[in-house]
Backbone as CSV, one residue per row, in Angstrom:
resi,resn,N_x,N_y,N_z,CA_x,CA_y,CA_z,C_x,C_y,C_z
1,MET,74.560,77.728,101.107,75.705,78.461,101.299,75.510,79.072,102.500
2,LYS,76.437,79.010,102.819,76.709,79.143,104.935,76.173,81.131,104.589
3,LYS,75.921,81.405,106.042,75.495,82.883,106.032,76.782,83.106,106.730
4,GLU,77.632,84.464,106.231,79.262,85.119,106.950,78.028,85.313,108.481
5,SER,78.594,86.195,109.428,78.082,85.945,110.832,79.003,86.941,111.043
6,PHE,79.081,88.633,111.552,80.294,90.010,112.128,79.092,90.116,112.697
7,SER,79.977,90.872,113.367,79.270,91.864,115.021,78.701,92.761,114.119
8,ASP,77.530,93.495,115.190,77.046,94.810,114.368,77.340,95.758,114.338
9,ILE,78.651,95.740,115.359,79.342,96.427,115.494,80.401,96.958,114.337
10,PRO,80.404,97.700,113.590,82.104,97.563,112.736,82.965,97.054,113.213
11,GLN,83.957,96.126,111.720,85.296,95.949,111.649,85.096,96.358,111.021
12,ILE,87.646,97.433,110.934,87.600,98.457,109.807,89.455,97.558,110.035
13,GLY,90.026,96.715,109.279,91.195,96.931,108.598,91.867,97.815,108.178
14,PHE,93.683,97.760,108.015,94.450,98.793,106.636,94.817,98.095,106.101
15,ILE,95.006,98.020,104.992,95.403,97.369,103.561,96.271,97.840,103.175
16,SER,95.332,99.659,102.394,97.575,99.858,101.421,97.506,101.843,102.092
17,PHE,98.443,102.445,101.472,97.768,103.383,101.549,99.169,103.800,100.257
18,ILE,98.150,104.675,99.106,99.927,104.365,97.494,99.418,106.286,97.338
19,ASN,100.950,105.793,97.501,101.586,107.423,96.821,101.069,107.596,95.727
20,VAL,100.046,109.576,95.070,100.207,109.641,94.050,100.597,110.771,93.848
21,PHE,102.061,111.013,92.428,102.301,111.334,91.924,102.132,112.112,90.885
22,ASP,102.464,113.388,90.647,102.481,114.690,89.318,103.998,114.278,88.778
23,SER,104.578,115.578,88.844,105.384,115.885,87.681,106.440,116.339,89.370
24,GLY,105.604,116.821,90.036,106.656,117.419,91.189,107.136,115.844,92.640
25,GLN,107.549,116.947,92.950,108.316,116.769,94.562,108.226,115.384,95.190
26,TYR,106.707,116.145,95.596,105.522,115.313,96.449,104.371,114.915,95.804
27,ALA,103.576,113.925,97.066,103.019,112.772,96.659,101.184,114.539,96.630
28,ILE,100.417,114.225,95.434,99.234,115.477,95.198,98.004,113.750,96.163
29,LYS,98.227,113.068,96.194,97.267,112.191,95.925,97.144,111.120,96.531
30,GLY,96.272,111.172,97.434,96.965,109.195,98.456,95.847,108.192,98.556
31,ILE,95.827,106.881,97.564,94.300,106.193,97.651,94.690,105.085,98.499
32,LEU,93.514,105.333,99.864,93.652,104.979,101.539,92.482,103.539,101.017
33,ALA,93.389,102.307,101.156,92.850,100.966,101.110,92.104,100.706,102.405
34,ILE,90.590,100.179,103.211,90.311,99.627,104.654,89.672,98.758,104.406
35,SER,90.188,97.687,104.313,88.470,96.685,105.083,87.470,97.099,105.725
36,TYR,86.034,96.055,106.014,84.891,96.245,106.539,84.899,95.763,106.339
37,GLN,83.711,95.294,107.685,82.234,94.035,108.254,81.829,94.843,109.079
38,ASP,80.918,94.119,109.007,79.296,94.366,109.630,78.703,93.468,109.942
39,GLY,77.689,93.268,111.335,76.734,92.315,110.095,75.795,92.475,110.333
40,ASN,74.893,93.742,110.477,73.849,94.482,109.456,73.324,95.240,108.654
41,GLY,75.101,95.330,108.727,74.573,96.314,107.088,75.280,97.872,106.811
42,ASP,74.371,98.142,108.468,73.921,99.850,108.192,75.079,100.412,108.599
43,ILE,76.283,101.104,107.163,77.544,101.385,107.054,76.610,102.326,106.379
44,GLY,76.308,103.013,105.858,76.710,104.128,105.496,75.282,105.318,105.214
45,LEU,75.446,105.672,105.339,74.501,107.784,105.109,73.451,107.906,103.788
46,ASN,71.944,108.233,104.038,72.056,108.597,103.031,71.965,110.379,102.259
47,GLY,72.338,110.780,101.422,72.646,111.640,101.464,72.146,112.911,101.729
48,SER,70.474,113.029,101.033,69.558,113.735,100.834,69.009,114.137,102.908
49,SER,69.148,113.007,102.983,68.114,113.042,104.158,68.164,113.299,105.334
50,ASP,69.687,112.123,105.991,70.622,112.312,106.363,71.530,114.150,106.683
51,THR,70.688,114.749,107.236,71.658,116.050,106.929,70.479,116.883,108.607
52,LEU,70.038,115.680,109.431,69.239,116.430,110.476,69.762,115.205,112.147
53,ASP,70.137,116.415,113.578,70.774,115.142,114.342,69.966,113.108,114.050
54,PRO,70.867,112.618,114.838,72.184,113.638,114.955,73.194,113.883,113.628
55,TYR,72.993,113.620,111.866,74.044,113.517,111.417,74.347,115.077,111.048
56,GLN,73.589,115.902,111.901,74.165,117.711,111.204,75.932,118.021,110.598
57,LYS,75.563,119.295,110.150,76.593,119.832,109.756,77.755,120.415,111.450
58,ASN,78.699,119.990,111.498,79.554,120.336,112.340,79.524,119.205,113.664
59,GLY,78.611,118.240,113.492,77.832,117.368,114.640,79.634,116.306,115.085
60,PRO,79.144,116.197,115.888,79.956,114.663,115.410,79.884,113.029,114.870
61,TYR,79.097,113.006,114.015,77.758,112.343,113.260,78.064,112.189,112.321
62,TYR,78.745,113.862,111.846,77.713,113.959,109.900,78.965,113.282,109.182
63,TYR,79.929,113.093,110.225,81.266,111.780,108.570,81.072,110.534,109.195
64,ASN,81.158,109.869,108.888,80.638,108.539,108.845,81.980,107.580,108.739
65,LEU,83.510,108.026,108.029,84.499,107.933,107.470,85.456,108.950,108.444
66,VAL,85.632,108.825,109.527,86.697,109.751,109.785,88.507,109.304,110.408
67,ILE,88.215,110.146,109.118,89.783,110.237,109.471,90.766,111.727,110.142
68,THR,92.000,111.482,110.644,92.991,112.335,111.806,93.796,112.152,110.339
69,TYR,94.756,112.880,110.774,96.319,113.240,109.321,97.222,114.097,111.260
70,PHE,98.345,112.982,110.795,99.289,113.738,112.139,100.714,114.357,111.274
71,GLU,101.309,114.733,111.639,102.848,114.531,110.379,103.804,114.323,111.447
72,LYS,104.890,114.170,111.277,106.419,113.777,112.508,106.920,115.103,112.293
73,GLN,106.666,115.654,113.137,107.281,117.136,113.478,108.485,116.612,115.275
74,ASN,109.672,116.487,114.512,110.570,117.006,114.569,110.960,115.509,115.656
75,GLY,110.806,114.411,115.042,110.695,112.394,115.006,109.837,112.215,116.115
76,VAL,108.452,113.401,116.180,107.173,113.048,116.628,105.823,113.869,116.366
77,PHE,104.642,112.415,116.124,103.545,112.309,115.757,103.203,113.518,116.164
78,LYS,102.537,114.608,115.487,100.493,115.732,115.863,100.511,115.702,115.339
79,GLU,99.294,115.491,115.820,97.876,115.570,115.319,98.032,117.344,114.122
80,ASN,97.256,117.149,113.049,97.344,118.358,112.938,95.417,118.497,112.058
81,ASP,95.174,119.765,112.482,94.143,119.754,110.825,93.487,120.558,109.785
82,PRO,93.450,119.641,108.922,93.821,120.164,107.770,92.525,121.356,107.054
83,ILE,93.101,122.403,106.410,91.892,123.158,105.662,90.623,122.743,105.309
84,ILE,90.846,120.935,104.389,89.829,120.821,104.601,90.055,119.528,104.492
85,PRO,88.849,118.834,105.150,89.561,117.521,106.010,89.502,116.679,105.083
86,PHE,89.758,115.395,105.751,89.829,113.604,105.279,88.403,113.176,105.291
87,SER,87.865,113.333,106.196,86.913,113.570,106.530,85.565,113.124,105.777
88,ALA,84.667,111.663,105.854,83.911,112.079,104.253,82.908,110.754,105.393
89,ARG,81.655,111.501,103.758,80.251,111.103,104.447,79.887,109.556,103.305
90,MET,80.321,108.346,103.804,80.187,106.987,102.445,79.000,107.368,102.374
91,PRO,78.647,107.009,100.983,76.423,106.803,101.231,76.004,105.567,101.889
92,LEU,74.916,105.344,101.948,74.430,103.676,101.666,75.265,102.676,101.027
93,PHE,75.256,101.685,102.432,76.232,100.663,101.479,75.167,99.198,100.975
94,THR,74.397,99.079,101.688,72.904,98.151,101.430,71.889,98.963,101.200
95,PRO,71.462,99.853,100.057,70.529,100.328,100.442,68.782,99.338,100.095
96,ASN,69.000,98.246,99.311,67.700,97.761,98.653,68.210,96.233,99.541
97,ASP,69.221,96.293,100.513,69.163,95.176,101.154,69.191,95.153,102.172
98,PRO,68.684,96.202,103.601,69.206,96.137,105.057,69.206,94.680,105.983
99,ASN,69.797,95.396,106.865,70.716,94.135,107.567,70.589,92.495,107.419
100,GLN,71.557,92.940,106.671,72.905,91.903,106.232,73.961,91.864,106.516
101,PRO,74.230,90.357,107.295,76.261,90.788,106.947,76.666,91.443,105.790
102,ILE,77.862,91.995,105.984,78.691,92.959,104.994,80.002,92.929,105.696
103,ASN,80.625,93.029,104.789,81.994,93.013,104.451,82.721,92.883,103.034
104,GLY,83.861,93.765,103.094,84.340,94.855,101.328,85.756,95.489,101.837
105,THR,86.054,96.442,100.925,86.724,97.038,100.815,86.636,98.552,100.557
106,ILE,86.942,99.300,101.227,86.681,100.983,101.343,88.116,101.968,100.224
107,LEU,87.445,102.262,99.167,88.587,102.743,98.891,88.818,104.446,99.046
108,ASP,89.389,104.975,99.183,89.415,106.577,99.120,90.787,107.776,99.057
109,THR,90.749,108.594,97.585,91.151,109.137,97.677,92.295,110.287,97.857
110,LEU,92.371,110.873,98.872,93.116,111.962,99.735,93.335,112.890,98.938
111,THR,93.028,113.676,98.866,94.114,114.754,98.382,95.231,115.530,99.311
112,LEU,96.375,115.768,98.988,97.517,116.023,99.665,97.919,117.752,98.933
113,ASN,98.502,117.553,100.504,99.394,118.985,100.066,100.373,118.739,99.227
114,PRO,100.578,119.810,98.334,101.753,119.565,97.431,102.975,120.150,97.421
115,HIS,102.887,120.833,98.438,104.364,121.288,99.778,104.173,121.306,100.999
116,PRO,103.889,120.133,101.983,104.071,119.833,102.812,105.295,120.876,103.578
117,VAL,105.091,121.122,104.664,105.893,121.654,105.702,106.914,120.129,105.443
118,TYR,105.908,118.674,106.450,106.894,118.156,106.878,106.202,116.712,106.313
119,ASP,106.833,115.896,105.297,107.132,114.975,104.002,107.013,113.296,104.850
120,THR,106.765,113.706,105.719,106.177,111.959,106.944,104.998,112.789,107.913
121,VAL,103.852,111.853,107.855,102.324,111.587,107.699,102.251,110.194,108.075
122,LYS,100.910,110.730,108.784,100.562,108.852,109.530,98.624,109.651,109.620
123,PHE,97.920,108.966,109.111,96.218,108.728,109.348,96.075,107.508,110.494
124,GLU,95.121,108.241,110.522,93.967,107.583,111.677,92.757,107.416,111.177
125,VAL,92.269,106.691,111.057,90.957,106.039,110.964,89.985,104.816,112.010
126,PHE,88.674,104.909,111.965,87.468,104.514,111.782,85.605,104.821,111.525
127,ILE,85.382,103.861,111.400,83.739,104.250,111.060,82.827,104.771,111.680
128,TYR,81.211,104.971,111.614,80.513,105.229,112.624,79.337,104.357,111.438
129,ASP,78.280,103.358,112.153,77.055,102.125,111.422,76.061,104.087,111.092
130,ARG,75.316,103.678,110.766,73.443,104.349,110.744,74.085,103.717,113.180
131,ALA,73.505,103.161,113.714,73.390,103.252,114.709,74.528,104.121,115.331
132,LEU,75.243,103.951,114.951,76.433,105.870,115.860,77.530,104.115,116.657
133,ASN,77.102,103.650,116.670,78.557,101.757,116.775,79.521,102.877,115.457
134,LYS,80.554,102.968,116.771,82.067,102.781,116.718,82.597,102.155,116.102
135,SER,83.866,101.782,115.667,84.776,101.321,115.152,85.060,100.614,115.747
136,ASN,86.893,100.031,115.540,88.224,100.216,115.813,88.406,101.036,115.164
137,VAL,90.102,101.233,115.249,90.573,102.740,115.362,92.051,101.561,114.584
138,VAL,92.306,101.969,113.117,93.543,101.268,112.109,94.849,103.191,112.094
139,SER,95.868,102.336,112.527,96.295,103.657,111.730,97.179,102.869,110.405
140,THR,97.425,103.866,109.870,98.851,103.898,109.033,99.979,103.815,109.303
141,PRO,100.635,103.040,108.251,102.069,103.097,108.873,102.965,104.725,108.817
142,GLU,104.345,104.732,108.420,104.851,106.264,108.302,104.656,106.610,106.264
143,ILE,103.957,107.635,106.415,103.913,107.757,104.715,104.816,109.159,104.520
144,ILE,105.842,108.339,103.679,106.857,109.280,103.139,106.569,110.169,101.830
145,LEU,105.754,111.438,101.817,105.235,112.147,100.483,106.608,112.204,99.255
146,LYS,107.815,112.553,99.668,108.537,113.152,99.077,109.173,111.530,97.858
147,ARG,109.131,111.886,95.872,110.186,110.769,96.170,111.508,110.555,96.232
148,LYS,111.296,109.079,96.199,112.331,108.646,96.196,113.636,109.407,95.273
């Protein structure tokens, strides 16, 4: 079987974003799907021990799945800092088999404001690996949060 070979700098790709509605007019959650590949499989953090420098809280590498939120205001997308960040700490992807090429899909459920001021948003996403290599940045298309 041929062994896959990828760059040690992670690469991601946008797959989809699905709105999840309850009985209200606006989406309450969204499911973000992105593809990933990494040549040495060093994606993810050990939650209990990866809390010191450089992964400390409030540091630039605390989150390894970095999601920036934009709202379309008067026809222009503007970055908005939500009260609860969309970024996340992904667990180790290869805890028992490091240094192997990996690829797959990351699914992340985002809690959305059920009463948004602006009903059109988008997200930009990138990841860091354990060596602090930053992946490419991908963007979602425009997301309409209101039911049709």
